[in-house]
PDB file of C-alpha atoms in Angstrom:
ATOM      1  CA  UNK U  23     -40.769  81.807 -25.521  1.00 49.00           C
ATOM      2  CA  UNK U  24     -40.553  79.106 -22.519  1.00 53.00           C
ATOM      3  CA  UNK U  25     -37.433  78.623 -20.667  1.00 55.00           C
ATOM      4  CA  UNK U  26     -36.318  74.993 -20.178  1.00 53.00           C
ATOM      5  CA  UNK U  27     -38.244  74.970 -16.715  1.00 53.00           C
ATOM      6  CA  UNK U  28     -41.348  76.083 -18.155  1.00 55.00           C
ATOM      7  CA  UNK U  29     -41.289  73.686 -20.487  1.00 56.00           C
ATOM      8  CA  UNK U  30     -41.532  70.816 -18.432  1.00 55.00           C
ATOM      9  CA  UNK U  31     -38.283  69.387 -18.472  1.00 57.00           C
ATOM     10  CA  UNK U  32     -37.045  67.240 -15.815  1.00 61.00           C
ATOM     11  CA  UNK U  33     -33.668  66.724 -14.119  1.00 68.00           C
ATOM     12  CA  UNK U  34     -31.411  69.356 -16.672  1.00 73.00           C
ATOM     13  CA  UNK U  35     -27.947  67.887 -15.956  1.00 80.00           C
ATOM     14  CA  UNK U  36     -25.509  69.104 -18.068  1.00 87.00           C
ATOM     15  CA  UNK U  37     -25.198  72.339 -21.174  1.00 91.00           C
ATOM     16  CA  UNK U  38     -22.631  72.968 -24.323  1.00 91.00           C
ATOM     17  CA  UNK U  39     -22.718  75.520 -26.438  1.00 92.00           C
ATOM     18  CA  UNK U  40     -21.663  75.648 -30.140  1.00 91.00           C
ATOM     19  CA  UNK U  41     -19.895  78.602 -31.604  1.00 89.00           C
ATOM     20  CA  UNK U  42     -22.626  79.755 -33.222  1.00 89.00           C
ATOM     21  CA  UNK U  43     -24.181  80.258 -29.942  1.00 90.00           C
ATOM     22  CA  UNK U  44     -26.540  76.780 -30.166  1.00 92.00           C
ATOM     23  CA  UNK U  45     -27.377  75.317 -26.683  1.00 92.00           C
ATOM     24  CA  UNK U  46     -27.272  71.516 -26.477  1.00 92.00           C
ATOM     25  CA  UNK U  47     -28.986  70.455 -22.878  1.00 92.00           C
ATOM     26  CA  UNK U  48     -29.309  67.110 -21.534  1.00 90.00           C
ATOM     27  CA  UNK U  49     -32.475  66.312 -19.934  1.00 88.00           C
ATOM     28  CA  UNK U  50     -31.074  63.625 -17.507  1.00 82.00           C
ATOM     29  CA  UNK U  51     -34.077  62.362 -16.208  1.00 81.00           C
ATOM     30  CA  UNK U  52     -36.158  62.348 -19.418  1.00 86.00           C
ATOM     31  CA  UNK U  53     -33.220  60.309 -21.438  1.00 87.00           C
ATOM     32  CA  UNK U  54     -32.554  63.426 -24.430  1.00 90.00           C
ATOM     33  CA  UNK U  55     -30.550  65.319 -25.529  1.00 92.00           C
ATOM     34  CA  UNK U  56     -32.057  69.161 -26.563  1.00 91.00           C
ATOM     35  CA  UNK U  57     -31.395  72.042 -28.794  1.00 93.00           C
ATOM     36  CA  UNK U  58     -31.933  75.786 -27.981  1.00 92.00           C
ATOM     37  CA  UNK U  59     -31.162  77.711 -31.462  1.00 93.00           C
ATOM     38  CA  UNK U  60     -32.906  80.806 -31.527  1.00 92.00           C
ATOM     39  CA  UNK U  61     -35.168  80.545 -29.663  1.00 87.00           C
ATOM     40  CA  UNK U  62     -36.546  76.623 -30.605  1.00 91.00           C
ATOM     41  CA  UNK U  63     -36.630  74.078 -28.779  1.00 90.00           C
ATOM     42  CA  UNK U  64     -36.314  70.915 -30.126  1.00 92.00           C
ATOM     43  CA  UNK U  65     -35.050  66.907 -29.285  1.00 92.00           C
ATOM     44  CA  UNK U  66     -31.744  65.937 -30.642  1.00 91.00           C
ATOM     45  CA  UNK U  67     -31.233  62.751 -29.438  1.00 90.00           C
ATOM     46  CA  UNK U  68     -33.374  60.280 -27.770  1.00 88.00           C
ATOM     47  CA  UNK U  69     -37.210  59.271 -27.345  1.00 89.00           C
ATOM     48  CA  UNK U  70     -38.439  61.459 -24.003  1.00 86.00           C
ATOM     49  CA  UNK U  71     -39.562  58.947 -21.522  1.00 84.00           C
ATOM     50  CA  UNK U  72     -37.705  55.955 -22.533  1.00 86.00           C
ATOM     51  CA  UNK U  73     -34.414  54.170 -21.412  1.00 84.00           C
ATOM     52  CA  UNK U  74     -31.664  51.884 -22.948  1.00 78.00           C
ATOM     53  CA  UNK U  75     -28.725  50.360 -21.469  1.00 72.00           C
ATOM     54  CA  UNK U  76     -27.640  48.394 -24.227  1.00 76.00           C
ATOM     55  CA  UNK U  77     -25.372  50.775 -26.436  1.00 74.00           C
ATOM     56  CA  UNK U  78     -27.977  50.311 -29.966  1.00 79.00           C
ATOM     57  CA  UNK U  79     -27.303  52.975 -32.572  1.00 84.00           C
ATOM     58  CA  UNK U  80     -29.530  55.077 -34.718  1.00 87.00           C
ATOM     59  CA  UNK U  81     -30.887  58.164 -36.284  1.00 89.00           C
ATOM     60  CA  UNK U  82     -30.630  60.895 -32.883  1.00 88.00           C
ATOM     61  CA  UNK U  83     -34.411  61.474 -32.514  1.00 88.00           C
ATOM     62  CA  UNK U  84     -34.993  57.908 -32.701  1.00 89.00           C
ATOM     63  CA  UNK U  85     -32.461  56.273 -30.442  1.00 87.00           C
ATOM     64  CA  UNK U  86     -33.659  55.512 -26.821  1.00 86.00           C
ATOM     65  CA  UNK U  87     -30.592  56.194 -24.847  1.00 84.00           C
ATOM     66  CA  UNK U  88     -29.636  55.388 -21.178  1.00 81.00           C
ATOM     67  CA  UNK U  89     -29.333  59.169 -19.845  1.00 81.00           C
ATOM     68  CA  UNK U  90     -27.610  62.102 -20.850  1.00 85.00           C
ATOM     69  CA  UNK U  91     -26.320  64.044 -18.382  1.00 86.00           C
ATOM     70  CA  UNK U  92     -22.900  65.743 -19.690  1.00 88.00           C
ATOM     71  CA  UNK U  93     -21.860  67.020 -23.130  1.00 90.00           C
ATOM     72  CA  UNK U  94     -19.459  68.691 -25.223  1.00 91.00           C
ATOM     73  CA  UNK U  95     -18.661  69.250 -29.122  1.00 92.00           C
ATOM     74  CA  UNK U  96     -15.627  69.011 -31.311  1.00 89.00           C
ATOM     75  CA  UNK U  97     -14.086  72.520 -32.469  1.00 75.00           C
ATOM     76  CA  UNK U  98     -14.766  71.641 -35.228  1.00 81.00           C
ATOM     77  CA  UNK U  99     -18.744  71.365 -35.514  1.00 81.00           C
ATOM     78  CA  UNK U 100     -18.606  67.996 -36.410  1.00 90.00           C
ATOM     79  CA  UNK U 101     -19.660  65.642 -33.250  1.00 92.00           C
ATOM     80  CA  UNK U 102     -21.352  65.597 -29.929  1.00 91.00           C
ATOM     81  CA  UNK U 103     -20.299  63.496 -27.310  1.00 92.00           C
ATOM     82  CA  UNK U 104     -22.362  62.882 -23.971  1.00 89.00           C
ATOM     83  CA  UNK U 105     -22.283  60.193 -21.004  1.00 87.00           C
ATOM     84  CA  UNK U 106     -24.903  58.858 -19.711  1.00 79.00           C
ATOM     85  CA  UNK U 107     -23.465  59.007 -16.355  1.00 73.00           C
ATOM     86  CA  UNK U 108     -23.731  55.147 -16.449  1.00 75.00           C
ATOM     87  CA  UNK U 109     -22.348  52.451 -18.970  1.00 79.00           C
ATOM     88  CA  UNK U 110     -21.398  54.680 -22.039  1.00 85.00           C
ATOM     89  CA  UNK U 111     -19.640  57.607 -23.847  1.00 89.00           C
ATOM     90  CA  UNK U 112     -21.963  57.826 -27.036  1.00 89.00           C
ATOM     91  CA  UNK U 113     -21.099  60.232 -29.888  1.00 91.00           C
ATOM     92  CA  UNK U 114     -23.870  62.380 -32.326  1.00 92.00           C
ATOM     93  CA  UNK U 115     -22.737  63.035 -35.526  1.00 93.00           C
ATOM     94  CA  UNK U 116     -23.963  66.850 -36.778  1.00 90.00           C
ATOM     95  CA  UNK U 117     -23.632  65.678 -40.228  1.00 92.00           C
ATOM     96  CA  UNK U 118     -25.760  62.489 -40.134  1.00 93.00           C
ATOM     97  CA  UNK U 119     -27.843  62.727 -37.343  1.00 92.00           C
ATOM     98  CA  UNK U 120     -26.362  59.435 -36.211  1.00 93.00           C
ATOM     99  CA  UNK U 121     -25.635  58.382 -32.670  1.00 90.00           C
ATOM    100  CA  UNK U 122     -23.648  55.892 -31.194  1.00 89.00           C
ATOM    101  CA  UNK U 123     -21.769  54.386 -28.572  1.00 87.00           C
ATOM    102  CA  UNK U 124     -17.519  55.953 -28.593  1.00 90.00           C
ATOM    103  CA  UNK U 125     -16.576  54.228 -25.171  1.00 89.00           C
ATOM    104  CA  UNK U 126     -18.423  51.793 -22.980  1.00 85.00           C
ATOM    105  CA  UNK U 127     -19.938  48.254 -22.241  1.00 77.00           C
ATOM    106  CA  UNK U 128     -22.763  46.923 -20.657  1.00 68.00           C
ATOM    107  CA  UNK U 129     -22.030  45.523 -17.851  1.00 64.00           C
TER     108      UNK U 129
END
């Protein structure tokens, strides 16, 4: 197993984790959002590499975000919400894989 380091990531800004003992890690300066469940690895929310500042929704793994670099869940295991430190407050729904923006504008 690789730690987040050894993986490659870039710029780890902020870390949540679920009840159930799931780590959600934003990779700030690769624009995702990760999971950590036993073990696995694997993106969440965002396209690696890529940046948007205009607020579009879309299925998590698809959605090119502006930065992630702070997060936290609902108690009740239903939503994600992250900032990207810039512009927006977006929200991922658990349930539907959907993210979105909760609180922002462009400017």
């Amino acid at each position: 197993m690789k730690t987040i380091v050894e993986s490659g990531e870039m710029g780890t800004a902020g870390i949540w984790s679920d009840t159930n003992g799931n780590l959600y890690v934003c990779i700030e300066l690769e624009f995702i959002v990760r999971k950590i469940s036993d073990g696995i690895i694997s993106t969440m929310i965002g396209v690696q590499g890529s940046s948007n500042y205009d607020g579009s929704s879309g299925l998590g793994p698809e959605t090119v975000i502006s930065g992630a670099n702070s997060i936290y869940g609902d108690n009740n295991g239903n939503y994600l919400y992250f900032s990207d430190g810039y512009y927006f407050i977006w929200r991922y729904s658990l349930a539907t894989t959907i993210v979105s923006v909760y609180a922002g504008a462009t400017p």
